[in-house]
Amino acid sequence: MKGSEAIVASLKAAGVDTIFGLPGGVVIPLYDALYDSDIRHYLVRHEQGAAHMADGYARATGKTGVCIATSGPGATNLVTGIANAYMDSSPMVAITGQVRSGLIGTDAFQEADITGITQPIVKHSYLIKDAKEIPRVFKEAFYIASTGRPGPVVIDIPADCQLDEIDYSQPEKIQLLGYKPTLKGNMKQIKAAAKLILSAERPVLYVGGGIVNSGAHKELAELARLLNIPVTTTLMGIGSFPETDKLSLGMLGMHGTGYANYAVTHSDLLIGVGVRFDDRVTGKLETFASGAKKIHIDIDPAEISKNIGIDVPIVGDARGILGELVRELKKARPGKTATRAWNKQVSDWKKKHPLSYEEGESDIAPQHVVEEIYRVTRGNAIICTEVGQNQMWSALFYKHTKPRHFITSGGLGTMGFGFPASIGAKVGQPRKTVIDIAGDGSFQMTIQELATAVNYNIPVVVAILNNQYLGMVRQWQELFWGKRYSNTCIECQPDFARVAEAYGALGMTITDKKDIADAVSTAIKAKKPAVLDFRVRQDENVFPMVPAGKSITEMIGGHK
Amino acid sequence: MKHTLSVLVENKPGVLSRIAGLFARRGFNIDSLAVGITENPDVSRMTITVDGKDHPIEQVTKQLHKLINVIKITDLDPKRTVARELALVKVKSDAHSRGEIMQIAEIFRANILDVGRKTITLEITGTYEKINAIEQLLEPHGIVEIVRTGRIAIERGAK
């Protein structure tokens, strides 16, 4: 069969039934092979949208997302999406066309060295030189993308390799000499961790995206409830522990809750699971949980002691390790009394420093929109976000209870991610209500994907918290730059409701807070893509806030 | 402290670039790097020296390990390792100084590869320190050019 047919056969062998992409000159053979295949291909309007959709699909389903772009500009348009998947450890295979082999290196039309360009932002990449490599490379790529610490893999395929005839057969096994992720935790280390946990008086579980990727939420809850250990999540860990639980501290860090930051700072044992001690979480490293012993469970050994010294590291898959840890702890028949005083302290902090904002008469507080979305969806929706204030309010004011229900660009902080990601999530989870909580700035970065959503009738809801500012930068300018609002006002903007209608979606503008809930439920029931333009208070800030580089207890605003 | 990392990698296109790129973007400096094939044609060995004072060596090796094409990394223990470097040195010489340079060459067991009208070219094999030492002695004569391979190293056999 032809190389292009071998690609389709390899995709099917990998279990792929959904692809996002946009064709171009050198991938015409591949698209020709897809034409006869039962793989559903979603045609996007910009390749960045395809990468984010594949990423959103992956995060909502746990399966590997797949996107296709042509050579040159098609491939470079994927770059932001690939970097985004890399930073948030999202499994993705990005297929790019390349000019034919003989032309590589000659600056041919639409030639770009995409394996070179993406080298720092991929888990691995392949430039296929011979069509015979196709079955092996695809098998390896899906294995690498989805195992260990997941991440994006790029496969660059010259046009001639798509046309060459090969004898297709699926390789039986994968032979990767240099890739053997450690999954099972070292028992000695697990025992050492159990010992520390049993002797702790002020323990805190600090958990992140690793819990979601590993599907370890049940084991996490069991561990937390066994000894009544308070749990705080990173932005990526949101949903891995129900925020309705009394042990939940919500998110920690720069825009974390006051009580999460106090609890971490005063803890005597910090149990980090699937986290990477990122600067947005730790603030000033020297004062981060400085009185605490630290256990760090992570599948990536390079994360251990990267930013902060660890007393008991355990490398492996979080789910298996937490399961073992619970079994080990149960042997000691622990009571819950050891943490009683600590939980009392935590609950005092919760009372003293609750999340808060001021409600207006009829004007709309952005936080209130998020709360209303929570109320209308009963907390069952998949929430995607853009980046900035909308993202932080979505993290803080919606009570997240389920893993894979909060999809956000954590590491890279990609404005324009949320909307295409919501399309990918809805494709992967068609029965779920999917809402992208957006900012007016972010939404305009990938707004053209409204055509994709309408084209395939993918009924996602975009809720724009429209403050006519690049709000988070405006907030920094207000707080740290003497209110010099350099280039953050974006008052010149389209009427989003009419733009939505022009694309064939539902569009609504909401200016009174009493109309929020109705608008949200109308949009959900519309059974077609909908854009809700909430004209919110312009100068609202995200609080609490820890200024960059300060200790996480040096919070400003939002708590008394 | 200088560390000598012996890195086995798959002999595939782009591997050197992946490794060099990783060092660059993580801010690790490479002191020297030598690459060659091994007894297995599918596998190459890179000998990389890095300064552990500047970068925690553990981070360097862990990040290297994450590259799919990297098979094995050994941080060689200097006490159990034999390390060598090869240098070619072209030094200014005339009839007047030739004798002294040849004497230095003899002491350091350097080979004389080429004698020109105004230069002599020497080949020296040895440790990093030995090569530095001969370089220092030749310096007053005027070094025209020096080419060093970077360190290669192998673990000693069991005693």
mmCIF file of N, CA and C in Angstrom, chain A residues 86 119-120 123-126 129 136 144 149 176-179 300-302 304-306, chain B residues 10 12-14 17-18 21 25-26 43 58-59 62-63 65-71:
data_model
loop_
_atom_site.group_PDB
_atom_site.id
_atom_site.type_symbol
_atom_site.label_atom_id
_atom_site.label_comp_id
_atom_site.label_asym_id
_atom_site.label_seq_id
_atom_site.Cartn_x
_atom_site.Cartn_y
_atom_site.Cartn_z
ATOM 1 N N TYR A 86 3.212 20.301 25.699
ATOM 2 C CA TYR A 86 4.452 19.891 26.361
ATOM 3 C C TYR A 86 4.488 20.401 27.805
ATOM 4 N N GLN A 119 12.121 21.057 18.625
ATOM 5 C CA GLN A 119 12.950 20.191 19.469
ATOM 6 C C GLN A 119 12.835 20.474 20.982
ATOM 7 N N PRO A 120 12.835 21.741 21.395
ATOM 8 C CA PRO A 120 12.759 21.986 22.851
ATOM 9 C C PRO A 120 11.370 21.784 23.442
ATOM 10 N N LYS A 123 8.235 15.777 23.440
ATOM 11 C CA LYS A 123 8.794 14.660 24.176
ATOM 12 C C LYS A 123 9.731 13.882 23.241
ATOM 13 N N HIS A 124 9.325 13.793 21.977
ATOM 14 C CA HIS A 124 10.198 13.178 20.979
ATOM 15 C C HIS A 124 9.699 13.598 19.601
ATOM 16 N N SER A 125 10.534 13.410 18.587
ATOM 17 C CA SER A 125 10.081 13.738 17.239
ATOM 18 C C SER A 125 10.750 12.828 16.224
ATOM 19 N N TYR A 126 10.104 12.706 15.085
ATOM 20 C CA TYR A 126 10.611 11.865 14.005
ATOM 21 C C TYR A 126 10.555 12.633 12.694
ATOM 22 N N LYS A 129 12.324 9.169 6.830
ATOM 23 C CA LYS A 129 13.196 9.240 5.651
ATOM 24 C C LYS A 129 12.803 8.191 4.624
ATOM 25 N N ARG A 136 6.382 1.526 12.199
ATOM 26 C CA ARG A 136 7.163 1.517 13.446
ATOM 27 C C ARG A 136 7.109 2.884 14.131
ATOM 28 N N ILE A 144 5.114 6.586 23.150
ATOM 29 C CA ILE A 144 5.880 7.611 23.867
ATOM 30 C C ILE A 144 4.959 8.728 24.355
ATOM 31 N N ARG A 149 5.576 10.264 31.683
ATOM 32 C CA ARG A 149 5.011 11.610 31.734
ATOM 33 C C ARG A 149 4.571 11.939 30.316
ATOM 34 N N LEU A 176 12.517 0.309 22.342
ATOM 35 C CA LEU A 176 13.118 1.619 22.583
ATOM 36 C C LEU A 176 14.136 1.452 23.696
ATOM 37 N N LEU A 177 15.405 1.421 23.299
ATOM 38 C CA LEU A 177 16.464 1.140 24.267
ATOM 39 C C LEU A 177 16.532 2.192 25.364
ATOM 40 N N GLY A 178 16.223 3.430 24.997
ATOM 41 C CA GLY A 178 16.432 4.526 25.947
ATOM 42 C C GLY A 178 15.157 5.018 26.601
ATOM 43 N N TYR A 179 14.075 4.248 26.518
ATOM 44 C CA TYR A 179 12.818 4.742 27.094
ATOM 45 C C TYR A 179 12.131 3.648 27.885
ATOM 46 N N ASP A 300 8.271 11.662 36.775
ATOM 47 C CA ASP A 300 9.443 12.194 36.082
ATOM 48 C C ASP A 300 10.569 12.440 37.085
ATOM 49 N N PRO A 301 11.610 11.586 37.058
ATOM 50 C CA PRO A 301 12.683 11.750 38.049
ATOM 51 C C PRO A 301 13.354 13.118 37.984
ATOM 52 N N ALA A 302 13.300 13.762 36.817
ATOM 53 C CA ALA A 302 13.961 15.063 36.687
ATOM 54 C C ALA A 302 13.235 16.140 37.491
ATOM 55 N N ILE A 304 12.238 15.674 40.585
ATOM 56 C CA ILE A 304 12.598 15.507 41.991
ATOM 57 C C ILE A 304 13.793 16.409 42.307
ATOM 58 N N SER A 305 13.638 17.228 43.322
ATOM 59 C CA SER A 305 14.708 18.133 43.763
ATOM 60 C C SER A 305 15.180 19.094 42.667
ATOM 61 N N LYS A 306 14.328 19.364 41.668
ATOM 62 C CA LYS A 306 14.713 20.335 40.629
ATOM 63 C C LYS A 306 14.733 21.746 41.204
ATOM 64 N N GLU B 10 21.565 6.238 20.871
ATOM 65 C CA GLU B 10 21.259 5.556 19.622
ATOM 66 C C GLU B 10 21.920 6.326 18.485
ATOM 67 N N LYS B 12 21.469 7.750 15.628
ATOM 68 C CA LYS B 12 20.399 8.180 14.727
ATOM 69 C C LYS B 12 20.588 9.645 14.390
ATOM 70 N N PRO B 13 20.063 10.087 13.239
ATOM 71 C CA PRO B 13 20.246 11.495 12.880
ATOM 72 C C PRO B 13 19.611 12.408 13.919
ATOM 73 N N GLY B 14 20.252 13.499 14.188
ATOM 74 C CA GLY B 14 19.661 14.497 15.074
ATOM 75 C C GLY B 14 19.937 14.309 16.555
ATOM 76 N N SER B 17 22.231 16.965 18.014
ATOM 77 C CA SER B 17 21.530 18.235 18.115
ATOM 78 C C SER B 17 20.567 18.245 19.309
ATOM 79 N N ARG B 18 19.930 17.103 19.569
ATOM 80 C CA ARG B 18 19.037 17.038 20.730
ATOM 81 C C ARG B 18 19.807 17.256 22.026
ATOM 82 N N GLY B 21 21.184 20.841 22.175
ATOM 83 C CA GLY B 21 20.059 21.734 22.419
ATOM 84 C C GLY B 21 19.608 21.691 23.866
ATOM 85 N N ARG B 25 19.436 24.945 26.307
ATOM 86 C CA ARG B 25 18.221 25.557 26.849
ATOM 87 C C ARG B 25 18.086 25.403 28.345
ATOM 88 N N ARG B 26 18.770 24.427 28.922
ATOM 89 C CA ARG B 26 18.734 24.300 30.381
ATOM 90 C C ARG B 26 19.859 25.118 31.016
ATOM 91 N N VAL B 43 24.972 2.101 18.064
ATOM 92 C CA VAL B 43 25.117 2.884 19.295
ATOM 93 C C VAL B 43 26.367 3.750 19.213
ATOM 94 N N GLU B 58 23.172 16.204 38.921
ATOM 95 C CA GLU B 58 22.004 15.327 38.944
ATOM 96 C C GLU B 58 20.941 15.819 37.955
ATOM 97 N N GLN B 59 20.728 17.140 37.919
ATOM 98 C CA GLN B 59 19.751 17.695 36.972
ATOM 99 C C GLN B 59 20.193 17.422 35.531
ATOM 100 N N LYS B 62 19.615 13.738 34.750
ATOM 101 C CA LYS B 62 18.181 13.409 34.686
ATOM 102 C C LYS B 62 17.538 13.971 33.418
ATOM 103 N N GLN B 63 17.897 15.189 33.073
ATOM 104 C CA GLN B 63 17.318 15.774 31.867
ATOM 105 C C GLN B 63 17.801 15.014 30.630
ATOM 106 N N HIS B 65 18.572 11.924 30.497
ATOM 107 C CA HIS B 65 17.864 10.646 30.497
ATOM 108 C C HIS B 65 16.497 10.745 29.847
ATOM 109 N N LYS B 66 15.910 11.942 29.896
ATOM 110 C CA LYS B 66 14.561 12.091 29.339
ATOM 111 C C LYS B 66 14.565 12.046 27.811
ATOM 112 N N LEU B 67 15.731 12.247 27.206
ATOM 113 C CA LEU B 67 15.789 12.144 25.750
ATOM 114 C C LEU B 67 15.632 10.669 25.372
ATOM 115 N N ILE B 68 14.718 10.430 24.457
ATOM 116 C CA ILE B 68 14.372 9.046 24.112
ATOM 117 C C ILE B 68 15.586 8.312 23.534
ATOM 118 N N ASN B 69 16.451 9.018 22.814
ATOM 119 C CA ASN B 69 17.592 8.363 22.164
ATOM 120 C C ASN B 69 18.772 8.104 23.098
ATOM 121 N N VAL B 70 18.678 8.585 24.331
ATOM 122 C CA VAL B 70 19.770 8.353 25.272
ATOM 123 C C VAL B 70 19.533 7.026 25.987
ATOM 124 N N ILE B 71 20.513 6.124 25.857
ATOM 125 C CA ILE B 71 20.322 4.784 26.408
ATOM 126 C C ILE B 71 20.860 4.691 27.830
#
